[in-house]
């Protein structure tokens, strides 16, 4: 009471709310007015932020936390009454007729799309010092960072969509990035210092998620920061925040006014994803899905959620992600004593959620008007002992973006699309040590496997398009055995879709396993090329280059690097290899015109 004079009327209301919610421990030991007044004001500034950034405010947060903590203590099963079964979705096979049809439909639809990258996570499992969309390149042959790769793909899609629909002027595809205090400044700086990788600055919106208050006990008493008794301790709330942020920032409304029809969500480190995006958008548009999740075949126990049909005893049913740590116990509790195991296909029968979600904006916006973007939360306290009366450390509520459909009515059109993993999913999440411990046959999800997957996918796509690509060799890096294919990379504007790639290769070409091929331009045509070494071709947009003949040189050999060798930069040692660029044929065509490179 003595300190009330320091506060604004709104803050006094907040203080009353905290007292009413039994949170007076937060300020009972405060000193007399005149001592630490600045800190006291800062405390209430923080409370104001925590209150305004949570749908329903702090009181609602505390109330929800009490309910969830009580359920957790009594061991209430969140799936009570539900039986899981394998749902049916659209299965696509890269490059076949159906795939090509959906890809074409998706490119047409892309001019009505907006993209949302969730990049607020620090990636604790990866243990990497930078932000993941930056220095952790998606491949080190040409060294593009994830963010550059994503932006160039969106721009290529924008241009392709305009071309096929005969548009007079290109519609800028909006691109939002959710950041957090951990990633915001570095993401902004990355964009600014690289001229937004070619995108118009106005096309990009950064939305920063706030952390949420930590809880110290089962009564949901808010935890004070151990370093500062005038601050509430906070932790990340999860990627589910993206919905509330898109709504509360007015971005969704702006997009709707601008004619956006599809909102595509994706995550921070998947170098393959955009190969699957046009076709999955085509599925959404053709099938009229309000929500479409992209999935890949999943190995049992792989750390990706399973898309599951849940049917309740009262008749309700929904198709939803069941997170990887919950799928096994849910199956065991519902008559499947072996839990999460592979079936005769060698994969789990439940498709793996890669968290690439496509929402139809109209119904999505309508739903958010009702919910404010609040997503069903969960709590995961680590208890001191079996009595579950005290926590080892403070906890907080969390939410996941893929739980959005949980509040939808049964009439909502929720579907999913399963795509080959080699072309859709290769995230970088695990540090080398943990990756090496992944059960044999399951994907590593490491910087090593993420990069090798890019070469594998590009090699296989070229094979599909008629190029003779030599088989890979098996090699071990950082304790992980991977297939090493020729290092083939290209700019998104060279081969955005399979149809584009097919148009750019002709005749009879071959690439040996030790080769590197980097195509850094739009109109580079491969015709009767025999490559055994390294070839780098760069061209300006106005140049048309035909590349053929026989290229043979010492090339770029792969040299092993140990992840513990701190004399090597972190982004290199984390993948366990680097290139010895001994010899290459490198050509640049910056002027407009027709050229021929006949080696
Ligand atoms: N992220 C945020 N804010 C947060 C937490 C995470 O923006 O508070 C971002 C993060 O940067 C990343 C994405 O969210 O881009 C996913 O985070 P990550 O830690 O990689 O997620 P996982 O726990 O591995 O699981 C998610 C889904 C799971 C899915 C898997 C696919 O929850 O269902 O199978 O991603 O990669």
Coordinates of C-alpha atoms and ligand atoms in Angstrom, one line a residue:
X1 CA 0.0 0.0 0.0
X2 CA 2.8 2.4 0.9
X3 CA 4.2 2.0 -2.6
X4 CA 1.0 2.6 -4.5
X5 CA 1.7 6.2 -5.2
X6 CA 4.5 5.1 -7.5
X7 CA 2.0 3.5 -9.9
X8 CA -0.3 4.7 -12.6
X9 CA -4.1 4.0 -12.2
X10 CA -3.8 1.1 -14.6
X11 CA -1.0 -0.4 -12.7
X12 CA -2.9 0.0 -9.4
X13 CA -5.6 -2.1 -11.0
X14 CA -3.0 -4.7 -11.9
X15 CA -1.7 -4.7 -8.4
X16 CA -5.2 -5.3 -7.1
X17 CA -5.7 -8.2 -9.6
X18 CA -2.4 -9.8 -8.4
X19 CA -3.6 -9.6 -4.8
X20 CA -7.0 -11.0 -5.7
X21 CA -5.2 -13.9 -7.6
X22 CA -3.1 -14.6 -4.4
X23 CA 0.1 -13.3 -5.8
X24 CA 1.0 -10.8 -3.0
X25 CA 4.2 -12.7 -2.3
X26 CA 5.6 -10.9 -5.3
X27 CA 5.8 -7.6 -3.3
X28 CA 5.3 -8.4 0.4
X29 CA 9.0 -7.8 1.1
X30 CA 9.3 -4.5 -0.8
X31 CA 11.2 -1.8 0.9
X32 CA 9.8 1.6 2.0
X33 CA 9.0 4.2 -0.7
X34 CA 12.2 6.0 -1.6
X35 CA 14.2 2.8 -1.8
X36 CA 14.5 1.0 -5.2
X37 CA 11.6 3.0 -6.6
X38 CA 12.9 2.6 -10.2
X39 CA 13.0 -1.1 -9.8
X40 CA 9.4 -1.2 -8.4
X41 CA 8.2 0.8 -11.4
X42 CA 10.1 -1.5 -13.7
X43 CA 8.4 -4.5 -12.0
X44 CA 5.0 -3.1 -12.9
X45 CA 6.0 -2.2 -16.4
X46 CA 6.9 -5.9 -16.8
X47 CA 3.5 -6.9 -15.2
X48 CA 1.8 -4.6 -17.7
X49 CA 3.6 -6.3 -20.6
X50 CA 2.9 -9.8 -19.4
X51 CA -0.8 -8.8 -18.9
X52 CA -1.3 -7.3 -22.4
X53 CA 0.6 -9.9 -24.4
X54 CA -1.5 -12.8 -23.2
X55 CA -5.0 -13.3 -24.5
X56 CA -7.3 -12.6 -21.5
X57 CA -4.5 -11.1 -19.4
X58 CA -2.5 -12.4 -16.5
X59 CA -5.6 -13.3 -14.4
X60 CA -6.6 -15.7 -17.1
X61 CA -3.1 -17.1 -17.4
X62 CA -3.0 -17.9 -13.6
X63 CA -6.5 -19.4 -13.7
X64 CA -5.6 -21.7 -16.7
X65 CA -2.3 -22.6 -15.0
X66 CA -4.2 -23.7 -11.8
X67 CA -6.5 -26.0 -13.8
X68 CA -3.7 -27.5 -15.8
X69 CA -1.4 -27.9 -12.8
X70 CA -4.1 -29.6 -10.8
X71 CA -4.8 -32.0 -13.8
X72 CA -1.1 -32.7 -14.0
X73 CA -0.9 -33.5 -10.3
X74 CA -3.8 -35.9 -10.3
X75 CA -2.4 -37.5 -13.4
X76 CA -5.4 -36.6 -15.6
X77 CA -4.9 -38.0 -19.1
X78 CA -5.4 -35.2 -21.7
X79 CA -6.7 -37.8 -24.1
X80 CA -9.2 -39.2 -21.7
X81 CA -12.0 -40.9 -23.6
X82 CA -10.2 -40.7 -27.0
X83 CA -9.0 -43.6 -29.0
X84 CA -6.3 -43.0 -31.6
X85 CA -6.4 -44.4 -35.1
X86 CA -4.6 -43.9 -38.4
X87 CA -6.2 -41.1 -40.4
X88 CA -6.3 -41.0 -44.2
X89 CA -4.9 -38.0 -46.1
X90 CA -3.5 -37.1 -49.5
X91 CA -0.4 -39.1 -50.4
X92 CA 1.9 -37.5 -52.9
X93 CA 4.8 -39.1 -54.7
X94 CA 7.3 -36.5 -56.0
X95 CA 7.3 -36.1 -59.7
X96 CA 4.4 -38.3 -60.7
X97 CA 1.4 -37.0 -62.6
X98 CA -0.8 -36.2 -59.6
X99 CA 2.1 -34.4 -57.9
X100 CA 2.7 -32.3 -61.1
X101 CA -0.9 -31.4 -61.2
X102 CA -1.0 -30.2 -57.6
X103 CA 2.3 -28.4 -58.1
X104 CA 0.9 -26.5 -61.0
X105 CA -2.2 -25.6 -59.1
X106 CA -0.1 -24.5 -56.1
X107 CA 2.1 -22.2 -58.2
X108 CA -1.1 -20.5 -59.6
X109 CA -2.5 -20.1 -56.1
X110 CA 0.8 -18.7 -54.7
X111 CA 0.0 -15.1 -55.6
X112 CA -2.7 -15.3 -53.0
X113 CA -0.4 -16.7 -50.3
X114 CA 1.4 -15.2 -47.3
X115 CA 4.2 -16.9 -45.5
X116 CA 4.9 -17.1 -41.7
X117 CA 8.2 -18.3 -40.4
X118 CA 8.3 -19.1 -36.7
X119 CA 11.8 -18.4 -35.6
X120 CA 11.7 -17.5 -31.9
X121 CA 13.3 -20.7 -30.7
X122 CA 16.9 -20.7 -29.7
X123 CA 17.3 -24.4 -30.4
X124 CA 18.6 -25.7 -27.1
X125 CA 18.9 -29.2 -28.4
X126 CA 21.2 -28.0 -31.1
X127 CA 23.4 -26.1 -28.7
X128 CA 24.4 -23.6 -31.3
X129 CA 25.5 -20.0 -30.5
X130 CA 24.0 -18.1 -33.4
X131 CA 20.4 -17.8 -34.5
X132 CA 19.5 -20.8 -36.6
X133 CA 18.3 -18.9 -39.6
X134 CA 21.7 -17.2 -40.0
X135 CA 25.2 -18.6 -39.8
X136 CA 24.0 -22.1 -39.6
X137 CA 23.9 -22.4 -43.5
X138 CA 21.5 -24.8 -45.0
X139 CA 24.4 -26.0 -47.2
X140 CA 28.0 -25.0 -47.3
X141 CA 28.7 -25.5 -51.0
X142 CA 27.5 -22.0 -51.8
X143 CA 27.0 -21.1 -48.2
X144 CA 23.4 -19.6 -48.2
X145 CA 21.8 -19.2 -44.8
X146 CA 18.3 -20.5 -44.1
X147 CA 16.7 -17.1 -44.2
X148 CA 18.2 -16.2 -47.6
X149 CA 17.1 -19.6 -48.9
X150 CA 13.5 -19.1 -47.6
X151 CA 13.3 -15.5 -49.0
X152 CA 14.7 -16.5 -52.4
X153 CA 12.1 -19.3 -52.6
X154 CA 9.2 -17.0 -51.7
X155 CA 10.4 -14.5 -54.4
X156 CA 10.8 -17.2 -57.0
X157 CA 7.3 -18.4 -56.2
X158 CA 5.9 -14.9 -56.5
X159 CA 7.5 -14.5 -59.9
X160 CA 6.4 -17.9 -61.1
X161 CA 2.9 -17.3 -60.0
X162 CA 2.6 -14.0 -61.7
X163 CA 3.9 -15.6 -64.9
X164 CA 1.5 -18.5 -65.1
X165 CA -1.5 -16.4 -64.3
X166 CA -0.5 -13.8 -66.9
X167 CA -0.5 -11.1 -64.2
X168 CA 0.5 -7.6 -65.4
X169 CA 2.4 -6.8 -62.2
X170 CA 3.7 -9.1 -59.6
X171 CA 1.9 -9.2 -56.3
X172 CA 4.3 -9.1 -53.4
X173 CA 3.8 -12.2 -51.2
X174 CA 3.8 -11.0 -47.6
X175 CA 6.3 -12.7 -45.3
X176 CA 6.1 -12.5 -41.5
X177 CA 8.7 -13.8 -39.1
X178 CA 7.9 -14.5 -35.5
X179 CA 10.9 -13.7 -33.4
X180 CA 11.5 -13.6 -29.6
X181 CA 13.8 -11.7 -27.3
X182 CA 16.4 -14.4 -28.0
X183 CA 16.3 -13.9 -31.8
X184 CA 14.7 -10.6 -32.7
X185 CA 17.7 -8.2 -32.8
X186 CA 19.9 -10.7 -34.7
X187 CA 17.2 -11.5 -37.2
X188 CA 16.6 -7.8 -37.8
X189 CA 20.3 -7.2 -38.2
X190 CA 20.7 -10.1 -40.6
X191 CA 17.9 -8.7 -42.8
X192 CA 19.2 -5.2 -42.8
X193 CA 22.8 -6.0 -43.5
X194 CA 21.8 -8.2 -46.4
X195 CA 19.3 -5.8 -48.0
X196 CA 16.5 -8.2 -47.0
X197 CA 17.9 -10.7 -49.4
X198 CA 16.2 -9.0 -52.3
X199 CA 12.8 -8.7 -50.8
X200 CA 11.1 -5.3 -50.3
X201 CA 11.5 -4.3 -46.7
X202 CA 7.8 -3.5 -46.6
X203 CA 7.0 -7.0 -47.6
X204 CA 8.6 -8.4 -44.4
X205 CA 7.0 -8.0 -40.9
X206 CA 8.8 -9.1 -37.7
X207 CA 6.5 -10.0 -34.9
X208 CA 8.2 -10.5 -31.5
X209 CA 6.6 -13.0 -29.1
X210 CA 6.8 -12.2 -25.4
X211 CA 7.8 -14.8 -22.8
X212 CA 5.3 -15.8 -20.2
X213 CA 5.5 -15.8 -16.4
X214 CA 7.0 -18.8 -14.6
X215 CA 5.0 -20.7 -12.0
X216 CA 6.7 -21.9 -8.8
X217 CA 4.1 -24.3 -7.3
X218 CA 0.9 -26.1 -7.8
X219 CA -1.1 -23.0 -6.8
X220 CA 0.3 -21.2 -9.8
X221 CA 2.2 -18.6 -7.6
X222 CA 4.3 -16.6 -10.1
X223 CA 8.0 -17.1 -9.6
X224 CA 10.4 -14.2 -9.0
X225 CA 13.5 -14.0 -11.1
X226 CA 16.3 -15.6 -9.0
X227 CA 18.7 -12.8 -10.2
X228 CA 16.3 -9.9 -9.4
X229 CA 13.6 -9.8 -6.8
X230 CA 11.9 -7.0 -8.7
X231 CA 11.2 -9.1 -11.8
X232 CA 9.0 -12.1 -12.5
X233 CA 10.9 -15.0 -14.0
X234 CA 9.8 -15.7 -17.6
X235 CA 10.3 -18.5 -20.2
X236 CA 9.1 -19.1 -23.8
X237 CA 5.5 -19.9 -24.3
X238 CA 6.0 -21.9 -27.5
X239 CA 5.4 -21.5 -31.2
X240 CA 1.6 -21.5 -30.7
X241 CA 2.0 -17.7 -29.9
X242 CA 2.1 -17.1 -33.6
X243 CA -1.7 -17.1 -34.0
X244 CA -2.4 -14.5 -31.3
X245 CA 0.4 -12.3 -32.6
X246 CA -0.8 -12.4 -36.2
X247 CA -4.3 -11.5 -34.9
X248 CA -3.4 -8.8 -32.3
X249 CA -0.9 -7.1 -34.5
X250 CA -3.5 -6.5 -37.2
X251 CA -1.4 -8.3 -39.8
X252 CA -4.1 -10.8 -40.6
X253 CA -6.7 -8.1 -41.1
X254 CA -4.3 -6.3 -43.4
X255 CA -3.6 -9.5 -45.4
X256 CA -7.3 -10.2 -45.7
X257 CA -7.9 -6.6 -47.1
X258 CA -5.0 -7.2 -49.5
X259 CA -6.6 -10.3 -50.9
X260 CA -4.5 -13.0 -49.3
X261 CA -6.2 -16.4 -49.3
X262 CA -3.7 -18.8 -47.9
X263 CA -1.4 -18.5 -44.9
X264 CA 1.6 -20.9 -44.9
X265 CA 3.4 -21.5 -41.6
X266 CA 6.9 -23.1 -41.5
X267 CA 9.9 -23.6 -39.2
X268 CA 13.4 -22.3 -38.9
X269 CA 15.7 -25.1 -40.3
X270 CA 14.3 -27.2 -43.1
X271 CA 16.3 -26.8 -46.3
X272 CA 14.0 -29.0 -48.3
X273 CA 10.6 -27.6 -47.4
X274 CA 10.1 -25.4 -50.4
X275 CA 10.3 -28.3 -52.8
X276 CA 7.1 -29.5 -51.2
X277 CA 5.3 -26.2 -50.8
X278 CA 3.8 -25.7 -54.3
X279 CA 2.2 -29.1 -54.4
X280 CA 0.9 -28.9 -50.8
X281 CA -0.6 -25.5 -51.5
X282 CA -2.2 -27.1 -54.7
X283 CA -3.8 -29.8 -52.4
X284 CA -5.2 -27.1 -50.1
X285 CA -6.7 -25.2 -53.1
X286 CA -8.0 -28.2 -54.9
X287 CA -9.5 -29.9 -51.9
X288 CA -10.7 -26.7 -50.2
X289 CA -8.9 -27.5 -46.9
X290 CA -9.3 -24.9 -44.1
X291 CA -6.3 -26.5 -42.5
X292 CA -3.7 -28.7 -44.3
X293 CA -0.7 -30.1 -42.4
X294 CA 2.2 -31.4 -44.3
X295 CA 3.5 -34.7 -43.1
X296 CA 6.2 -37.3 -44.0
X297 CA 6.5 -41.0 -43.2
X298 CA 7.6 -41.2 -39.6
X299 CA 9.9 -43.7 -37.9
X300 CA 8.6 -45.0 -34.6
X301 CA 10.0 -42.9 -31.7
X302 CA 11.3 -40.2 -34.2
X303 CA 11.1 -36.8 -32.5
X304 CA 8.3 -35.5 -34.7
X305 CA 4.6 -35.5 -33.7
X306 CA 2.2 -38.1 -35.2
X307 CA -0.9 -37.0 -37.2
X308 CA -3.6 -39.0 -35.5
X309 CA -7.4 -39.4 -35.7
X310 CA -8.8 -39.2 -32.2
X311 CA -12.3 -40.5 -31.7
X312 CA -14.1 -39.8 -28.4
X313 CA -16.5 -42.1 -26.7
X314 CA -19.2 -39.4 -27.2
X315 CA -18.7 -39.6 -31.0
X316 CA -16.6 -36.5 -31.6
X317 CA -13.5 -37.0 -33.7
X318 CA -10.6 -34.9 -34.9
X319 CA -7.4 -35.3 -36.9
X320 CA -4.6 -33.7 -34.9
X321 CA -0.9 -33.8 -34.1
X322 CA -0.1 -35.9 -31.1
X323 CA 3.3 -34.8 -29.9
X324 CA 6.1 -37.3 -30.0
X325 CA 6.4 -37.7 -26.2
X326 CA 2.7 -38.4 -25.9
X327 CA 2.1 -40.8 -28.8
X328 CA 3.7 -43.8 -27.2
X329 CA 1.9 -43.5 -23.8
X330 CA -1.4 -42.8 -25.6
X331 CA -1.1 -46.0 -27.7
X332 CA -0.2 -48.1 -24.7
X333 CA -3.1 -46.8 -22.8
X334 CA -5.6 -47.6 -25.6
X335 CA -4.9 -51.3 -26.3
X336 CA -1.6 -51.2 -28.1
X337 CA 0.8 -52.7 -25.6
X338 CA 3.8 -52.2 -27.9
X339 CA 3.2 -48.5 -28.1
X340 CA 4.8 -46.5 -30.9
X341 CA 6.4 -49.1 -33.2
X342 CA 7.0 -49.4 -36.9
X343 CA 4.5 -51.5 -39.0
X344 CA 5.3 -53.7 -42.0
X345 CA 6.3 -50.7 -44.1
X346 CA 9.2 -50.0 -41.7
X347 CA 7.5 -46.8 -40.6
X348 CA 5.1 -45.9 -37.9
X349 CA 1.5 -46.0 -39.2
X350 CA 1.1 -42.4 -38.0
X351 CA 2.4 -39.8 -40.5
X352 CA 4.9 -37.4 -39.0
X353 CA 3.9 -33.8 -38.6
X354 CA 6.6 -31.4 -40.0
X355 CA 4.6 -28.4 -38.8
X356 CA 4.2 -26.9 -42.3
X357 CA 0.6 -25.7 -41.9
X358 CA -1.5 -24.1 -44.6
X359 CA -4.6 -22.2 -43.4
X360 CA -7.3 -20.7 -45.6
X361 CA -7.3 -17.2 -44.3
X362 CA -11.1 -16.5 -44.3
X363 CA -12.1 -19.3 -41.9
X364 CA -8.8 -18.9 -39.9
X365 CA -9.5 -15.2 -39.4
X366 CA -13.1 -15.8 -38.4
X367 CA -12.0 -18.3 -35.8
X368 CA -9.3 -16.0 -34.4
X369 CA -11.9 -13.3 -34.0
X370 CA -13.6 -15.6 -31.5
X371 CA -10.5 -16.9 -29.7
X372 CA -8.1 -14.0 -30.1
X373 CA -5.6 -16.6 -31.2
X374 CA -5.5 -18.4 -27.9
X375 CA -4.3 -22.0 -28.3
X376 CA -5.0 -24.9 -26.0
X377 CA -2.0 -24.9 -23.6
X378 CA -0.3 -27.5 -21.6
X379 CA 2.1 -27.6 -18.6
X380 CA 5.0 -29.9 -18.1
X381 CA 6.4 -29.5 -14.5
X382 CA 9.4 -31.5 -13.4
X383 CA 8.4 -32.6 -9.9
X384 CA 10.8 -33.1 -7.0
X385 CA 9.3 -36.5 -6.0
X386 CA 6.3 -38.7 -6.5
X387 CA 4.2 -36.7 -4.1
X388 CA 4.1 -34.1 -6.9
X389 CA 3.9 -31.3 -4.3
X390 CA 7.0 -29.3 -5.3
X391 CA 8.9 -28.6 -8.6
X392 CA 12.6 -29.0 -9.3
X393 CA 12.5 -25.7 -11.0
X394 CA 9.8 -23.3 -12.1
X395 CA 7.5 -24.2 -14.9
X396 CA 5.2 -22.3 -17.3
X397 CA 2.3 -22.8 -19.7
X398 CA 3.2 -23.7 -23.3
X399 CA 1.4 -23.9 -26.6
X400 CA 2.0 -25.3 -30.0
X401 CA 0.9 -23.8 -33.3
X402 CA -0.3 -27.2 -34.7
X403 CA -2.9 -27.3 -31.9
X404 CA -4.9 -24.6 -33.6
X405 CA -7.5 -27.1 -35.0
X406 CA -8.4 -28.3 -31.4
X407 CA -10.9 -25.5 -31.0
X408 CA -12.5 -25.9 -34.5
X409 CA -16.0 -27.2 -35.0
X410 CA -16.4 -30.7 -36.6
X411 CA -17.6 -29.0 -39.8
X412 CA -14.1 -27.5 -40.4
X413 CA -12.2 -29.0 -43.3
X414 CA -9.0 -30.2 -41.7
X415 CA -6.7 -32.4 -43.8
X416 CA -3.2 -33.4 -44.3
X417 CA -0.8 -34.2 -47.1
X418 CA 1.9 -36.9 -46.9
X419 CA 5.0 -36.2 -49.0
X420 CA 8.2 -38.2 -49.4
X421 CA 10.6 -37.2 -46.6
X422 CA 13.6 -37.0 -48.9
X423 CA 12.1 -34.0 -50.6
X424 CA 10.2 -32.3 -47.8
X425 CA 11.9 -32.6 -44.4
X426 CA 15.5 -32.4 -43.1
X427 CA 15.6 -30.2 -40.0
X428 CA 18.7 -29.2 -38.1
X429 CA 17.8 -29.7 -34.4
X430 CA 20.2 -32.1 -32.7
X431 CA 23.8 -31.4 -31.6
X432 CA 26.4 -33.9 -32.9
X433 CA 26.6 -35.9 -29.7
X434 CA 22.8 -36.5 -29.4
X435 CA 22.5 -37.1 -33.1
X436 CA 25.1 -39.9 -33.0
X437 CA 22.9 -41.6 -30.3
X438 CA 19.7 -41.6 -32.5
X439 CA 18.5 -45.2 -32.9
X440 CA 20.0 -46.8 -36.1
X441 CA 17.7 -46.2 -39.1
X442 CA 16.0 -43.1 -37.7
X443 CA 16.9 -39.7 -39.1
X444 CA 19.6 -37.7 -37.2
X445 CA 18.0 -34.2 -37.6
X446 CA 21.5 -32.7 -37.4
X447 CA 23.5 -30.2 -39.3
X448 CA 25.3 -33.1 -41.0
X449 CA 22.1 -34.9 -42.1
X450 CA 20.4 -31.6 -42.9
X451 CA 23.0 -30.6 -45.4
X452 CA 23.5 -34.1 -46.9
X453 CA 19.7 -34.3 -47.4
X454 CA 19.9 -31.2 -49.7
X455 CA 22.5 -32.9 -52.0
X456 CA 20.5 -36.1 -51.9
X457 CA 17.3 -34.4 -52.9
X458 CA 18.8 -32.3 -55.6
X459 CA 20.6 -35.4 -57.0
X460 CA 17.5 -37.5 -57.0
X461 CA 15.5 -34.7 -58.6
X462 CA 18.0 -34.5 -61.4
X463 CA 17.9 -38.3 -61.8
X464 CA 14.1 -38.1 -62.0
X465 CA 14.6 -35.5 -64.8
X466 CA 16.8 -37.8 -66.7
X467 CA 20.4 -37.0 -65.6
X468 CA 22.6 -40.0 -64.8
X469 CA 23.7 -39.3 -61.3
X470 CA 26.1 -41.7 -59.8
X471 CA 25.2 -43.6 -56.6
X472 CA 26.2 -42.1 -53.2
X473 CA 28.8 -43.5 -50.9
X474 CA 28.3 -44.0 -47.2
X475 CA 30.5 -41.9 -44.9
X476 CA 30.6 -41.1 -41.2
X477 CA 30.8 -37.6 -39.9
X478 CA 30.6 -36.7 -36.2
X479 CA 29.6 -40.3 -35.5
X480 CA 26.7 -40.3 -37.9
X481 CA 26.7 -42.4 -41.0
X482 CA 25.2 -40.6 -44.0
X483 CA 24.8 -41.0 -47.8
X484 CA 27.1 -38.6 -49.6
X485 CA 25.7 -37.7 -53.0
X486 CA 27.2 -35.3 -55.5
X487 CA 27.0 -31.8 -54.1
X488 CA 24.3 -30.4 -56.4
X489 CA 22.8 -27.0 -55.4
X490 CA 20.8 -24.4 -57.3
X491 CA 19.1 -21.1 -56.8
X492 CA 15.3 -21.4 -56.2
X493 CA 14.7 -19.3 -59.4
X494 CA 16.6 -22.0 -61.4
X495 CA 14.4 -24.9 -60.2
X496 CA 11.5 -24.0 -58.0
X497 CA 9.3 -26.8 -59.2
X498 CA 10.0 -30.2 -60.8
X499 CA 8.4 -28.9 -64.0
X500 CA 11.1 -26.1 -64.0
X501 CA 13.9 -28.5 -63.5
X502 CA 12.7 -30.7 -66.3
X503 CA 12.7 -27.7 -68.6
X504 CA 16.4 -27.0 -67.8
X505 CA 17.9 -30.4 -68.5
X506 CA 18.1 -32.0 -71.9
X507 CA 20.1 -34.6 -73.8
X508 CA 22.2 -37.1 -72.0
X509 CA 24.1 -35.8 -69.0
X510 CA 26.0 -37.4 -66.2
X511 CA 27.4 -36.4 -62.8
X512 CA 29.9 -38.5 -60.8
X513 CA 29.7 -39.0 -57.1
X514 CA 32.7 -36.8 -56.3
X515 CA 31.3 -33.9 -58.2
X516 CA 30.0 -30.5 -57.2
X517 CA 27.5 -28.6 -59.3
X518 CA 26.4 -25.1 -58.3
X519 CA 23.9 -23.3 -60.5
X520 CA 23.6 -19.7 -59.5
X521 CA 21.3 -18.1 -62.0
X522 CA 17.9 -18.4 -63.7
X523 CA 18.4 -19.5 -67.3
X524 CA 21.1 -22.1 -67.2
X525 CA 20.4 -25.1 -69.4
X526 CA 22.2 -28.4 -68.9
X527 CA 22.6 -30.3 -72.1
X528 CA 24.9 -33.3 -72.7
X529 CA 27.1 -32.4 -69.8
X530 CA 29.5 -34.9 -68.3
X531 CA 30.7 -33.7 -64.9
X532 CA 33.5 -35.3 -62.9
X533 CA 34.8 -32.5 -60.7
X534 CA 33.5 -29.1 -59.6
X535 CA 31.5 -26.7 -61.8
X536 CA 30.1 -23.4 -60.7
X537 CA 28.0 -21.3 -63.1
X538 CA 26.6 -17.9 -62.3
X539 CA 24.4 -15.9 -64.6
X540 CA 22.5 -12.6 -64.5
X541 CA 18.7 -12.7 -65.1
X542 CA 19.1 -11.6 -68.7
X543 CA 21.6 -14.2 -69.6
X544 CA 20.8 -17.6 -71.1
X545 CA 23.6 -20.1 -70.8
X546 CA 23.8 -23.6 -72.3
X547 CA 26.2 -25.8 -70.4
X548 CA 27.6 -29.0 -72.0
X549 CA 30.7 -31.0 -72.8
X550 CA 33.0 -32.7 -70.4
X551 CA 34.2 -31.1 -67.2
X552 CA 36.9 -33.0 -65.4
X553 CA 39.0 -31.6 -62.6
X554 CA 40.2 -32.3 -59.1
X555 CA 37.0 -30.8 -57.7
X556 CA 36.1 -30.1 -54.0
X557 CA 36.9 -33.0 -51.8
X558 CA 35.2 -33.5 -48.4
X559 CA 37.5 -33.3 -45.4
X560 CA 36.3 -34.6 -42.0
X561 CA 36.3 -32.2 -39.1
X562 CA 35.7 -33.2 -35.5
X563 CA 32.9 -31.3 -33.7
X564 CA 35.2 -31.0 -30.6
X565 CA 37.9 -29.2 -32.6
X566 CA 37.3 -25.6 -31.5
X567 CA 39.9 -24.2 -33.8
X568 CA 37.3 -24.7 -36.6
X569 CA 34.3 -22.3 -36.8
X570 CA 31.2 -23.6 -35.0
X571 CA 29.0 -23.7 -38.1
X572 CA 31.6 -26.0 -39.8
X573 CA 32.5 -28.4 -37.0
X574 CA 28.8 -28.8 -36.1
X575 CA 28.4 -30.6 -39.4
X576 CA 31.6 -32.6 -39.2
X577 CA 33.0 -31.8 -42.7
X578 CA 34.3 -29.0 -44.9
X579 CA 35.2 -28.7 -48.5
X580 CA 38.8 -28.6 -49.8
X581 CA 38.2 -26.4 -52.9
X582 CA 41.2 -27.7 -54.9
X583 CA 40.1 -27.2 -58.5
X584 CA 36.9 -26.1 -60.3
X585 CA 35.6 -24.7 -63.5
X586 CA 33.9 -21.4 -62.6
X587 CA 32.1 -19.2 -65.1
X588 CA 30.1 -16.0 -64.8
X589 CA 27.7 -14.5 -67.3
X590 CA 26.6 -11.1 -66.0
X591 CA 25.6 -9.5 -69.3
X592 CA 22.3 -10.2 -71.0
X593 CA 22.5 -12.5 -74.1
X594 CA 22.8 -16.1 -75.2
X595 CA 26.0 -18.0 -74.2
X596 CA 27.3 -21.5 -74.5
X597 CA 29.7 -23.1 -72.1
X598 CA 31.1 -26.1 -74.0
X599 CA 33.8 -27.7 -71.8
Ligands
LIG1 N1 9.7 -21.6 -31.8 C1 9.3 -20.3 -31.6 N2 9.0 -19.9 -30.4 C2 9.0 -20.8 -29.3 C3 9.5 -22.1 -29.5 C4 9.8 -22.5 -30.8 O1 9.2 -19.5 -32.6 O2 8.7 -20.3 -28.2 C5 10.0 -22.0 -33.2 C6 11.4 -22.5 -33.5 O3 12.2 -21.4 -33.8 C7 11.2 -23.5 -34.6 C8 9.7 -24.0 -34.4 O4 9.1 -23.1 -33.5 O5 11.2 -22.8 -35.9 C9 9.7 -25.4 -33.8 O6 10.5 -25.5 -32.6 P1 11.3 -26.9 -32.4 O7 11.9 -26.8 -31.1 O8 12.1 -27.1 -33.6 O9 10.1 -27.9 -32.3 P2 10.0 -29.4 -31.9 O10 9.8 -29.5 -30.5 O11 11.1 -30.2 -32.5 O12 8.6 -29.9 -32.6 C10 7.9 -29.2 -33.6 C11 6.4 -29.7 -33.4 C12 6.3 -31.1 -33.8 C13 6.8 -31.4 -35.1 C14 8.2 -30.9 -35.3 C15 8.7 -30.9 -36.7 O13 6.0 -29.4 -32.1 O14 4.9 -31.6 -33.7 O15 6.8 -32.8 -35.5 O16 8.3 -29.5 -34.9 O17 9.9 -30.4 -36.9

